[in-house]
XYZ file of C-alpha atoms in Angstrom:
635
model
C 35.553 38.213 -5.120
C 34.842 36.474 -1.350
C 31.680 34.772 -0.776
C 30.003 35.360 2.165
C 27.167 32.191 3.320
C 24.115 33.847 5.714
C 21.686 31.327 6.598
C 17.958 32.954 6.949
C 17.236 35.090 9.673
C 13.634 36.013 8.771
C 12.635 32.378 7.465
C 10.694 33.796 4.155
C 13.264 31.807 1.650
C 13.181 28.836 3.716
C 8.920 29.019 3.823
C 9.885 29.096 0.031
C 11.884 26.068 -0.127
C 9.676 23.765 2.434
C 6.936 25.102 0.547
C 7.843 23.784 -2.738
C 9.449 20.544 -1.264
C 5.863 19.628 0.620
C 3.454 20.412 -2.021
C 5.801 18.136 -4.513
C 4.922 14.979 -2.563
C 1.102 15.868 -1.124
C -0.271 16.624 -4.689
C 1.161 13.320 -6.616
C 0.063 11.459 -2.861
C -3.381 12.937 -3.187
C -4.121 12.365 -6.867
C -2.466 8.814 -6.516
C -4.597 7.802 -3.345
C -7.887 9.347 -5.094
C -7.221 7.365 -8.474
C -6.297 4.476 -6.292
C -9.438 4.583 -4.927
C -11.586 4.689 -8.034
C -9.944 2.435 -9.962
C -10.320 -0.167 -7.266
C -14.403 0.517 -7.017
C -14.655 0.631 -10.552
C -12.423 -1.875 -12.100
C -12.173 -4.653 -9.311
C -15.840 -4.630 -8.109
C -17.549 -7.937 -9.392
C -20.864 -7.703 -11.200
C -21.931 -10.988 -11.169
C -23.337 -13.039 -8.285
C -20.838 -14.931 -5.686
C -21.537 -17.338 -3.449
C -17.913 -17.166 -1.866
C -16.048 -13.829 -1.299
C -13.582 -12.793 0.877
C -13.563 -11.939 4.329
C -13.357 -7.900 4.315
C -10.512 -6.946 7.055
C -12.191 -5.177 10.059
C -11.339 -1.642 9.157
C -10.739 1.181 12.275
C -13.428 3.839 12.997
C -10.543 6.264 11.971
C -9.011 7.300 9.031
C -5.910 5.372 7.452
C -2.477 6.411 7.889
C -1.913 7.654 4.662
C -4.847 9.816 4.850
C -3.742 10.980 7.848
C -0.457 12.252 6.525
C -2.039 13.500 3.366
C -4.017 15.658 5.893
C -1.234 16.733 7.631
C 0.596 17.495 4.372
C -1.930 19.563 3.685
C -2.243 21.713 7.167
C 1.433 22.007 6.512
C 1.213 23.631 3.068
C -1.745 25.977 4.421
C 0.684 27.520 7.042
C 3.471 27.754 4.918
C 1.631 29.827 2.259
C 0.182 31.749 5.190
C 3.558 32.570 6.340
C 4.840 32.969 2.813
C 1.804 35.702 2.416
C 2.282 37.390 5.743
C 5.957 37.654 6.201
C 7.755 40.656 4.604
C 10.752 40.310 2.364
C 13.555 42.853 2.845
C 14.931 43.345 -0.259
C 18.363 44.840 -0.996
C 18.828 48.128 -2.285
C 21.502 48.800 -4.423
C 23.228 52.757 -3.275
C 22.533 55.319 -6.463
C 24.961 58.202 -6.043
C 22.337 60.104 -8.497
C 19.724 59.558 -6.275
C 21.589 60.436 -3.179
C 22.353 64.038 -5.200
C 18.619 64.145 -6.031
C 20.296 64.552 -10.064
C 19.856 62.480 -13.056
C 21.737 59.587 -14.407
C 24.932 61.134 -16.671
C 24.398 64.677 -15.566
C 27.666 67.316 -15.932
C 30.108 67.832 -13.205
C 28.803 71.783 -13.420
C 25.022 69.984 -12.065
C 26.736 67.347 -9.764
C 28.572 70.344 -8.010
C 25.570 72.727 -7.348
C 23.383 69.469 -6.652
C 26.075 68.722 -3.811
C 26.370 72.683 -2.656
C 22.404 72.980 -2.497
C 22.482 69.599 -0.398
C 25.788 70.543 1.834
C 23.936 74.008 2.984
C 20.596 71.750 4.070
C 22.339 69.047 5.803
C 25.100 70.603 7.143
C 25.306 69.877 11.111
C 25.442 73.361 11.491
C 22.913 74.384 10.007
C 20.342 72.101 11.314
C 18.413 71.711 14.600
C 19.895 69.862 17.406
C 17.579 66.939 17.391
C 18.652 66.754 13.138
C 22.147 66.761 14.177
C 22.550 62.728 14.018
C 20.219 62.652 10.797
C 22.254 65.299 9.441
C 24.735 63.578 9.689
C 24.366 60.753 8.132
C 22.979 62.492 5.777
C 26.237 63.840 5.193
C 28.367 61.300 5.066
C 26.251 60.121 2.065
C 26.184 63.173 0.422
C 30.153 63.065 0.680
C 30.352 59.872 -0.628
C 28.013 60.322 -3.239
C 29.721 63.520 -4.362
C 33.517 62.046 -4.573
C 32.199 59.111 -6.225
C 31.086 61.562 -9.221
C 34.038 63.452 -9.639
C 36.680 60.797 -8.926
C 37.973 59.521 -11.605
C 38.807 56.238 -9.773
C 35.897 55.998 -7.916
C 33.511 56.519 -10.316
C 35.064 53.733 -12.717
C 34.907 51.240 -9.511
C 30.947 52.270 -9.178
C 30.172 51.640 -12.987
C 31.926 48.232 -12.945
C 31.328 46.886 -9.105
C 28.470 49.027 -8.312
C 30.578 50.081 -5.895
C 32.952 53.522 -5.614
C 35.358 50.888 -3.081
C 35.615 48.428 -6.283
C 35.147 44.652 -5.315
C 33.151 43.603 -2.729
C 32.207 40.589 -0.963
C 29.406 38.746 -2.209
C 26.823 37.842 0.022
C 25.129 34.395 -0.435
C 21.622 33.121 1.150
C 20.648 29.711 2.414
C 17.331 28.548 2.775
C 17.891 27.285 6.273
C 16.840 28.869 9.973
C 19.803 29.837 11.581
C 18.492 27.715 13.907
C 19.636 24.285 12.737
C 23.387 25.328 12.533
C 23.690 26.945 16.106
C 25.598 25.033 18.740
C 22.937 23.914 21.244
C 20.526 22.460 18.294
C 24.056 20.353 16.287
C 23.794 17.255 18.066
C 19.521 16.893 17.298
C 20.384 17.511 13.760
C 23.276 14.946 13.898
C 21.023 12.817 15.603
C 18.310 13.066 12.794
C 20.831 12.712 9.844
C 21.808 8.995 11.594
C 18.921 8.061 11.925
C 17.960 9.185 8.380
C 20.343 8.218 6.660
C 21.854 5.694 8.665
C 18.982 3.781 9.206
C 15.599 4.429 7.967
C 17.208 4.748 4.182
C 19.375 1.801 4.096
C 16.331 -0.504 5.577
C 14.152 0.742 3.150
C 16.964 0.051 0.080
C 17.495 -2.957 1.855
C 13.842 -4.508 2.066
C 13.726 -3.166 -1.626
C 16.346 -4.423 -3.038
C 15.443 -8.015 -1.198
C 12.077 -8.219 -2.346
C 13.402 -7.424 -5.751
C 15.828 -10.548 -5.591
C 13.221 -12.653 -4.934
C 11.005 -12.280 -7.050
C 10.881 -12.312 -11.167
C 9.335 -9.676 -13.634
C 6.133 -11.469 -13.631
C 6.087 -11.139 -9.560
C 6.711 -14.936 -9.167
C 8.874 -16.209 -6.766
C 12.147 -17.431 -8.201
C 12.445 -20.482 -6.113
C 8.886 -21.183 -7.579
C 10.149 -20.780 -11.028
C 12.941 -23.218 -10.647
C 10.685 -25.814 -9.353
C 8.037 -25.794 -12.070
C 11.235 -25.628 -14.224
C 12.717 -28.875 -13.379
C 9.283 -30.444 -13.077
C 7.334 -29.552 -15.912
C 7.166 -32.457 -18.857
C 5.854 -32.251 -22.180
C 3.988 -35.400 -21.500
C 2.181 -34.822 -18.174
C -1.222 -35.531 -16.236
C -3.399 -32.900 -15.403
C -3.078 -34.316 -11.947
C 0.386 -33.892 -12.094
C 0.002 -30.407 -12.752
C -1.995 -29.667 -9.901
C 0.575 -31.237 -7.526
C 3.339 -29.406 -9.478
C 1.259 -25.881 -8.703
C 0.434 -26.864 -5.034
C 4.445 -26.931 -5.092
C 5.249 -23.126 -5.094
C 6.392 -20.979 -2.407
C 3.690 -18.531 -2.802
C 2.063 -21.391 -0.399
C 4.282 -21.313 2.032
C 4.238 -17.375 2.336
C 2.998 -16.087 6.052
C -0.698 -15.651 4.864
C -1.212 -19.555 3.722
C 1.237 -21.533 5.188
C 0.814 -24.547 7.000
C 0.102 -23.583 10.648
C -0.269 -26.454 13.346
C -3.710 -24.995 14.364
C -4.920 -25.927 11.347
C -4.248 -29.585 11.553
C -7.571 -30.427 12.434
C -9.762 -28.493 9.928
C -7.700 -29.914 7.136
C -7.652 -33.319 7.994
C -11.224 -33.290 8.281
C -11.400 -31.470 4.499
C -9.266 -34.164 3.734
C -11.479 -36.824 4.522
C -14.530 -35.030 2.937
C -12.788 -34.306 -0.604
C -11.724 -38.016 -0.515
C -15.347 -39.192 0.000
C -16.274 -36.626 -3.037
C -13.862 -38.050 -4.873
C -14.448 -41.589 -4.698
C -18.411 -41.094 -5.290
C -17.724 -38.754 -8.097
C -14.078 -38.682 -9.942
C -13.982 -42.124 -9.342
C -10.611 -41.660 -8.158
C -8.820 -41.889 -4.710
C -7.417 -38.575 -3.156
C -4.378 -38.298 -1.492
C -1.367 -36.419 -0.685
C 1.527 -35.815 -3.169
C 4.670 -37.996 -3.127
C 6.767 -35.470 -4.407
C 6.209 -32.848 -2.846
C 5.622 -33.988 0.406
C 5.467 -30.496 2.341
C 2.913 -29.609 4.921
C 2.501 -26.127 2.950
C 2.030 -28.027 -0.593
C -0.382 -30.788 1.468
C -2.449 -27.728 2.781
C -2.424 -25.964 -0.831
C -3.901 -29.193 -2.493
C -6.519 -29.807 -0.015
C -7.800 -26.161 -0.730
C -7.658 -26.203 -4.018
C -9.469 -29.844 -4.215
C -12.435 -28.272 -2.100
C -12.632 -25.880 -4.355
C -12.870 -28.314 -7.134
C -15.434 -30.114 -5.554
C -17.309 -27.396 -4.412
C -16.937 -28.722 -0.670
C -18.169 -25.731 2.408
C -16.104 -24.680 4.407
C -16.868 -24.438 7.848
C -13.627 -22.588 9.366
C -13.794 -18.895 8.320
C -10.192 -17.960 8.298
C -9.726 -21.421 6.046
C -12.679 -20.649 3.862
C -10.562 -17.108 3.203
C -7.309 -18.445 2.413
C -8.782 -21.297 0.083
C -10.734 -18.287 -1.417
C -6.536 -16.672 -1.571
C -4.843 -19.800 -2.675
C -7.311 -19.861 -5.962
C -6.202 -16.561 -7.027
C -2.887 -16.775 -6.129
C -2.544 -20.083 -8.364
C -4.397 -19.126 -11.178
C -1.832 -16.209 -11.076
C 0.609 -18.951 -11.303
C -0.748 -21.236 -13.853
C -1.030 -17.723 -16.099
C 2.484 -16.646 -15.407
C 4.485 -19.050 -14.347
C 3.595 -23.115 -15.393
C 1.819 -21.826 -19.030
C 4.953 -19.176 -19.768
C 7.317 -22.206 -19.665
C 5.108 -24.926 -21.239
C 4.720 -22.571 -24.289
C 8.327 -21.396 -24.303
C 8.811 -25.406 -25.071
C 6.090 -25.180 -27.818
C 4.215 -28.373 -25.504
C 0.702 -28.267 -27.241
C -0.817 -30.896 -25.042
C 0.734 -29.613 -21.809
C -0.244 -26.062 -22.401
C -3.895 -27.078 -23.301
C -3.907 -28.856 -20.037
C -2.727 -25.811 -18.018
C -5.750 -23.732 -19.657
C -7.723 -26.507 -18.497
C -6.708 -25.999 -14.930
C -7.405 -22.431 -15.701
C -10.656 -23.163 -16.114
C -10.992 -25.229 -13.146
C -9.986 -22.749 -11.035
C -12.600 -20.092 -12.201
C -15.578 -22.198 -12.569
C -14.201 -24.467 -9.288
C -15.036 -27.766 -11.249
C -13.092 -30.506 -11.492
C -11.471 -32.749 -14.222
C -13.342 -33.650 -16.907
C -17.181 -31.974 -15.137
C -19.929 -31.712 -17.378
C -19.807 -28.098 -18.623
C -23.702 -27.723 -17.388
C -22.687 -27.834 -13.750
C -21.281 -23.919 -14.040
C -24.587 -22.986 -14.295
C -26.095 -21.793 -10.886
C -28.931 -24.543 -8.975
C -26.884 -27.378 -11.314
C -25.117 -29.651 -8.421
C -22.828 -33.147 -7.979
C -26.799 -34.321 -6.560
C -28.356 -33.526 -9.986
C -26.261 -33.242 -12.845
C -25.963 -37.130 -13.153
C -29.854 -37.116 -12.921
C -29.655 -34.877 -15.693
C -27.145 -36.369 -18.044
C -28.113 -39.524 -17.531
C -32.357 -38.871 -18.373
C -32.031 -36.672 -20.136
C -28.822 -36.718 -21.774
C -27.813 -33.267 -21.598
C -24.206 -32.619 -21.055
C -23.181 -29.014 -22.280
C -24.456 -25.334 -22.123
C -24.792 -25.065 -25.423
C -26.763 -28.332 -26.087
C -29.118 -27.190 -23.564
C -29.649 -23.128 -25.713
C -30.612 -25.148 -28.916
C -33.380 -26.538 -27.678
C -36.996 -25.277 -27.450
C -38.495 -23.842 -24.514
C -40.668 -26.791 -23.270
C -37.485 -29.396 -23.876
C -35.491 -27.148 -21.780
C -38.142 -27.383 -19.001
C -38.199 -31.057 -19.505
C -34.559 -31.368 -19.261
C -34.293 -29.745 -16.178
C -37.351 -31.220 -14.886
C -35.292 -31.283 -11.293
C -35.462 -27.455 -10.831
C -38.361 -25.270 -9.692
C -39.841 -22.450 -11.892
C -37.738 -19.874 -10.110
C -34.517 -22.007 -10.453
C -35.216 -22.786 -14.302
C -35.426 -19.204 -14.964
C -32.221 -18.190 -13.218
C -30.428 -21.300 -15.290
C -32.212 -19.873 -18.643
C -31.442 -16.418 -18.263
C -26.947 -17.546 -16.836
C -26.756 -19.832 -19.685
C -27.697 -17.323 -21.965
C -25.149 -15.127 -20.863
C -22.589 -17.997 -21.564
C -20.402 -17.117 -24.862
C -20.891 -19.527 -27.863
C -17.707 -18.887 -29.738
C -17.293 -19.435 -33.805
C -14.269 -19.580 -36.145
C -16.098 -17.723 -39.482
C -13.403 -17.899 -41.693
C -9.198 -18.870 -41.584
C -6.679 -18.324 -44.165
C -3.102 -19.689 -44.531
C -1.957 -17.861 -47.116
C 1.923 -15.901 -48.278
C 1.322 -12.415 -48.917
C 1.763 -11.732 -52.862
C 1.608 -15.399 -53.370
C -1.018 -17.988 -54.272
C 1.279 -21.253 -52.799
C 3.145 -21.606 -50.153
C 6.997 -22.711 -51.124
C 9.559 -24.160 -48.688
C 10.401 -21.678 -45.991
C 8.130 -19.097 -46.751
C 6.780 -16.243 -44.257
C 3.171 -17.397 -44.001
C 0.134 -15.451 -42.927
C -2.378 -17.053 -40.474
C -5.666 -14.866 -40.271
C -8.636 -15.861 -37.980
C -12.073 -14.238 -37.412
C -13.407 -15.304 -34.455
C -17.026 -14.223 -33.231
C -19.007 -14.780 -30.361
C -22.705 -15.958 -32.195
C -24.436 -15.215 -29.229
C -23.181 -11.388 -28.348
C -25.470 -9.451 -26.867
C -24.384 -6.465 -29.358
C -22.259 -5.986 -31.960
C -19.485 -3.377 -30.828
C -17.534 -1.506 -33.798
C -14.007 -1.637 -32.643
C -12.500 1.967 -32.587
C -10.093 2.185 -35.441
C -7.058 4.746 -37.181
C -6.049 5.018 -40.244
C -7.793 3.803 -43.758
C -10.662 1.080 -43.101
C -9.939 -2.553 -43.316
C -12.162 -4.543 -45.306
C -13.854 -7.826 -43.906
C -11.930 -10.704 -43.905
C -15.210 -13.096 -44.883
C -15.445 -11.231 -48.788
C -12.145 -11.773 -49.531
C -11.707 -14.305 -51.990
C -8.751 -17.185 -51.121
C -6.936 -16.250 -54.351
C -7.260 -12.699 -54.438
C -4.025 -11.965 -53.953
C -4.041 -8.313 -53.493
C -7.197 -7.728 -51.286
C -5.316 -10.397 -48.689
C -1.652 -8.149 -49.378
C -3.819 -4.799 -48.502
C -5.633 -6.588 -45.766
C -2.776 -7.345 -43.924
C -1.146 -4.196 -44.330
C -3.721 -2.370 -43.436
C -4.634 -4.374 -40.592
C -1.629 -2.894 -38.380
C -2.924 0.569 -38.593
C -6.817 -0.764 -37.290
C -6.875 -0.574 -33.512
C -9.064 -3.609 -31.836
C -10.790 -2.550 -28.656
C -13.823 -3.753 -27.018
C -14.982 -4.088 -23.314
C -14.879 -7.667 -23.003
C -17.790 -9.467 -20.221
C -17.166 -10.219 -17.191
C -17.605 -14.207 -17.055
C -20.449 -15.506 -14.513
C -17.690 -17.574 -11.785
C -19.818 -17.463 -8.689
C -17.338 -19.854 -6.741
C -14.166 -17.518 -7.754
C -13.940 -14.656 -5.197
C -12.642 -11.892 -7.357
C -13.586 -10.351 -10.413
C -12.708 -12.004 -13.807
C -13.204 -10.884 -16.882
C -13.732 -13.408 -19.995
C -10.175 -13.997 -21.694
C -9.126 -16.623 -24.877
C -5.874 -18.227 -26.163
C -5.470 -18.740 -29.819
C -3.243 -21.914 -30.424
C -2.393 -23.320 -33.552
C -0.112 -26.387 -33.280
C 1.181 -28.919 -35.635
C -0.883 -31.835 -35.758
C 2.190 -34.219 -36.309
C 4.688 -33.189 -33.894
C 2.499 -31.949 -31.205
C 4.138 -28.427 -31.123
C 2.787 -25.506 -30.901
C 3.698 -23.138 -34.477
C 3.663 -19.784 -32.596
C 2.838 -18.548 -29.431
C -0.800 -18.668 -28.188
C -2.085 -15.459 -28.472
C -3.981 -13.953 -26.082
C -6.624 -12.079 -26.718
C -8.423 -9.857 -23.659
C -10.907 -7.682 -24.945
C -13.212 -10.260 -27.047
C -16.544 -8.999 -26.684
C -18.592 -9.617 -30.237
C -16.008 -10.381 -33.177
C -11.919 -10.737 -33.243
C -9.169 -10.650 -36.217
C -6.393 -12.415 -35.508
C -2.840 -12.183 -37.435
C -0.022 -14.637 -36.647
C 2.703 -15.485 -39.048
C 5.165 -18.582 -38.960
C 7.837 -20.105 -41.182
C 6.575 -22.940 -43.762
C 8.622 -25.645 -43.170
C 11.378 -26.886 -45.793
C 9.663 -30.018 -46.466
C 7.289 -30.122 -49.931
C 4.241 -32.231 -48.643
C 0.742 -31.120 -46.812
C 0.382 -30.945 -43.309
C -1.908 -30.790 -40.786
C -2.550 -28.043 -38.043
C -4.904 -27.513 -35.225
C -6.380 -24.168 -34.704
C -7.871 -24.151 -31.093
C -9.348 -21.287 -29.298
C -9.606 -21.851 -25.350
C -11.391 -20.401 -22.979
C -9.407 -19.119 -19.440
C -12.580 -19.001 -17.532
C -15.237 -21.629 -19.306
C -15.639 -24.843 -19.904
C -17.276 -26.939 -22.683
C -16.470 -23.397 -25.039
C -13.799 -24.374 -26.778
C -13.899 -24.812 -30.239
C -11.458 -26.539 -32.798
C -10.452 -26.603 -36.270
C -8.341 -28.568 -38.820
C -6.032 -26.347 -41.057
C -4.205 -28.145 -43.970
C -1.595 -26.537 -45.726
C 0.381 -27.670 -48.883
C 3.688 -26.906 -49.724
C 4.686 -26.562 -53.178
C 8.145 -25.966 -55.077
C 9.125 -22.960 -55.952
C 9.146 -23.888 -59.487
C 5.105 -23.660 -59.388
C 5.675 -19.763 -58.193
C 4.473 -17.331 -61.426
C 7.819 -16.620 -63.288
C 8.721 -12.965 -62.708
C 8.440 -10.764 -65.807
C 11.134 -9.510 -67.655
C 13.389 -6.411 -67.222
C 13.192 -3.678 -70.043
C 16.982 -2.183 -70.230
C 16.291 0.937 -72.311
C 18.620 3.118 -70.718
C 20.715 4.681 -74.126
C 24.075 4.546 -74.761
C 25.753 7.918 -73.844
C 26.798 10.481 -77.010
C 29.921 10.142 -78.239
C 30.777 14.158 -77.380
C 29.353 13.803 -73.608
C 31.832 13.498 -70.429
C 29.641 9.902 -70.248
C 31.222 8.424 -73.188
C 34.437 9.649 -72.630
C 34.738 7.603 -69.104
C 33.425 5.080 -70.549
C 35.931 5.166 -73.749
C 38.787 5.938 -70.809
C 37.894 2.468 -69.292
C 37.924 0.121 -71.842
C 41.554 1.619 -73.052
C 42.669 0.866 -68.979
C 40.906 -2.510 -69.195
C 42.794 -3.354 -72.785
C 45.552 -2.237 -71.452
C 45.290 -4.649 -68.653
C 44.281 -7.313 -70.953
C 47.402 -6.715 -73.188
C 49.664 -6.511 -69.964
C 47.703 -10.050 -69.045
C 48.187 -11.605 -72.348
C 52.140 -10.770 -72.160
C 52.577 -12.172 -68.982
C 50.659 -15.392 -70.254
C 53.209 -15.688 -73.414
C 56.135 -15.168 -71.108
């Protein structure tokens, strides 16, 4: 059988085709673009007061461009079902000899030849008018056709197998393309458009993809960036340090905050302010790295120090891309400088790096008193207060009565206490209520065991408690368990898999960071000893009330006791950190419980059963081997 290839005359299968192509990519566009948009008012929006933000980009009176080609996506899809509705579809007919005889399906030869008889007297061309003459005709012709293909043997077997009374025909095939783009005078446009499709807007778009893809790492970092905190990075390093390390990274010297020579003069001027600052206030002298002695890195520290130091801005496009370079290297102390420090298991390093984390939320410097993140507290004041009055931290300053937290903060006016009062309420006061080291199904820990570390952190000062939503059976509270009951901790932990942890955590009070940040704290637990970290810190991001945490390590193979140092850390606080000492003994495994004995009471097997008879079968092959043994020995 040929194939024959039309291309669409009437356009209905290619309205089909464009149709279904178009409204593939406008409906995913529009539901992306509208979910875009409400997740970003909803989920980005700050809550809490800012006294820096960034500068919004002047937006155009009209709409964007994707919402202009969403629109036009749209118009397109309208006209196509229009046409789609409105056009008319020819379908093909397939020729019934039956129905050309006016007889039904399997009817006798006797009926097919007075069917054709009646038919040849009404449509003979004699017998007709002269304007029927052509219908007649035709008329005839079918009628003919109709009638040998009924009483032909031949024929008739070609029309029940081919549908045809001429047997095989050539099959026609459609394509859902206008004629139009395959007639001579329109080829070289559609050439033309294939090039440039495919010979230029696809391989630039691959191209720009797959480079962007080379340069950067899973955690969007720049690899060049992760190579240089690589080699840099030490186990025993300043905080200082750190902060020249980060001012290092090529995000810095990207097009939006990179050095420029216009802005020599703003920064040299920050320069000299955050050096006066800093000699009033660190008690140190400010200056630019040794190391990394590149006018991007120079610009990146300068920024981040008047952050630090809380220093104004004057210059609007600097003030936004200090405002960028905070985000973009808290990013990196997240990501890139803390994945590596706790890949070496550096305790001290990767509390620093939190540290810095903290700095950059809060923009305080190292070492601030943690009463100077609440709002009206200043460099002017907080001395005054310390010093008088010796308050230092957030908390000191909620245990106190009303009247000695007016006195203490004797510097502020009513309306200023109250906004202090009602902030540093809002601050989290974070408690460890209970820790166990334990080995599941085991009251000592032996060389090498698996062993169980399980936390309960709460927040004391929540404004609500919020029951976390939870599958399976209920886990019981890790506070009544007794240390040596054994099988509450075994179902505890077992159980504790299937109970799903989610709260909405706060959004932490950071007026001097520009973008929204939610409260977020590492658990670390490091040996005391070494100065490694045991595990991983742990993360956790939805702390809102209370917190069970589950880590397990590897006892070590020495039999002594050792201590540990369970520290949670803030990412966005200071002076709420808390830490505790964790001792653990390991024991021999001689002092484990001996394990009771096993009860054989399986029978012997009768004498008469197939059982016994193996069994009878291969003790004579093993004497038999014996014997052969015992022979070869005498020999």
């Amino acid at each position: 059988m040929r194939s024959k290839y039309t291309y669409d005359e009437s356009g209905v299968t290619f309205f089909y085709y464009a149709l279904t192509v178009i409204s593939l990519v406008v409906a995913p566009a529009t539901i992306y673009l509208l979910a875009g948009k409400k997740g970003d008012a909803t989920a980005s929006k700050p809550q809490t007061p800012k006294l820096r933000s960034r500068k919004q980009r002047a937006k155009s009176s009209g709409p964007s461009i994707k919402v202009v080609l969403i629109l036009i996506g749209w118009a397109l899809v309208f006209i196509l079902s229009y046409k789609v509705k409105t056009t008319e579809v020819k379908e093909a007919k397939m020729w019934d000899p039956y129905e050309v005889l006016g007889i039904d399906n399997g009817e006798t030869e006797e009926v097919i030849r007075r069917a054709y008889r009646k038919l040849s007297l009404k449509w003979h061309p004699d017998k007709v008018d002269k304007e029927m003459k052509e219908k007649a005709g035709d008329m005839m012709a079918e009628i003919n056709r109709a009638h040998k293909t009924l009483t032909n043997a031949e024929a008739r077997e070609n029309y029940e197998k081919y549908g045809n009374p001429d047997g095989m025909q050539t099959q026609s095939m459609g394509i859902a393309l206008p004629k139009l783009l395959v007639e001579a005078h329109t080829s070289p446009f559609v050439l033309a458009l294939y090039g440039l499709l495919f010979g230029f807007i696809m391989p630039f778009y691959v191209g720009r993809w797959w480079y962007n893809s080379t340069r950067f790492q899973k955690d969007h970092i720049l690899n060049p960036t992760m190579s240089t905190f690589f080699k840099n990075i030490r186990e025993h390093i300043s905080q200082r340090n750190l902060i020249e390390l980060l001012t290092a990274a090529g995000e810095f010297a990207e097009d939006d905050l990179k050095y420029r020579a216009s802005d020599e003069a703003a920064l040299k001027s920050l320069s000299e302010k955050i050096q006066h600052v800093s000699r009033l206030h660190a008690l140190e002298i400010f200056s630019a790295s040794k190391k990394f002695p590149s006018k991007d890195a120079w610009k990146a520290n300068i920024l981040l120090h008047a952050h630090f130091f809380r220093i104004k801005i004057d210059d609007a496009d600097i003030a936004d891309q200090q405002l960028q370079t905070v985000m973009t290297a808290l990013t990196l102390v997240h990501r890139g400088l803390l994945q590596i420090s706790t890949t070496h298991n550096w305790y001290t390093c990767s509390s620093l790096l939190m540290g810095i984390s903290q700095m950059l939320v809060q923009g305080v410097y190292l070492h601030d008193a943690p009463l100077i993140q609440l709002p009206n507290i200043t460099w002017e004041n907080q001395s005054k207060v310390f010093k008088e009055k010796n308050l230092y931290s957030v908390h000191q300053l909620m245990r106190m009565s009303a009247s000695d937290q007016r006195k203490s903060l004797a510097v502020l006016n009513d309306k200023q206490f109250e906004e202090t009062i009602q902030v540093a309420k809002t601050i989290p006061r974070l408690e460890i209520s209970r820790v166990l080291l334990t080995v599941v199904g085991d009251k000592v820990v032996t060389p090498a065991s698996i062993v169980t570390l399980i936390v309960k952190i709460k927040i004391a000062n929540a404004p609500r408690k919020i029951a976390p939503r939870g599958k399976g059976m209920p886990v019981a509270d890790i506070e009544s368990i007794a240390d040596e009951d054994t099988a509450a901790i075994e179902t505890f932990v077992s159980n504790f898999a299937k109970k799903e942890q989610k709260e909405t955590p706060s959004e932490a009070y950071c007026p001097y960071f520009a973008g929204r940040k939610n409260s977020q704290w590492w658990v670390c637990f490091a040996n005391y000893q070494s100065g490694k970290l045991v595990v991983p810190p742990v993360r956790i991001s939805d702390l809102a009330s209370e917190r069970v945490v589950v880590l397990q390590f590897q006892a070590p193979p020495q039999k002594e006791t050792y201590r540990f140092h369970l520290m949670i850390k803030s990412d966005s606080f200071i002076g709420c950190d808390v830490m505790q000492e964790v001792q653990m003994t390991v024991v021999d495994r001689t002092n484990l419980p001996s394990e009771p004995a096993i009860v054989d009471d399986i029978s012997e097997p009768e004498e008469d059963s197939i059982a016994a008879q193996m069994a009878q079968l291969r003790g004579q092959q093993t004497g038999a081997r014996r014997g052969d043994d015992d022979s070869s020995d005498e020999d």
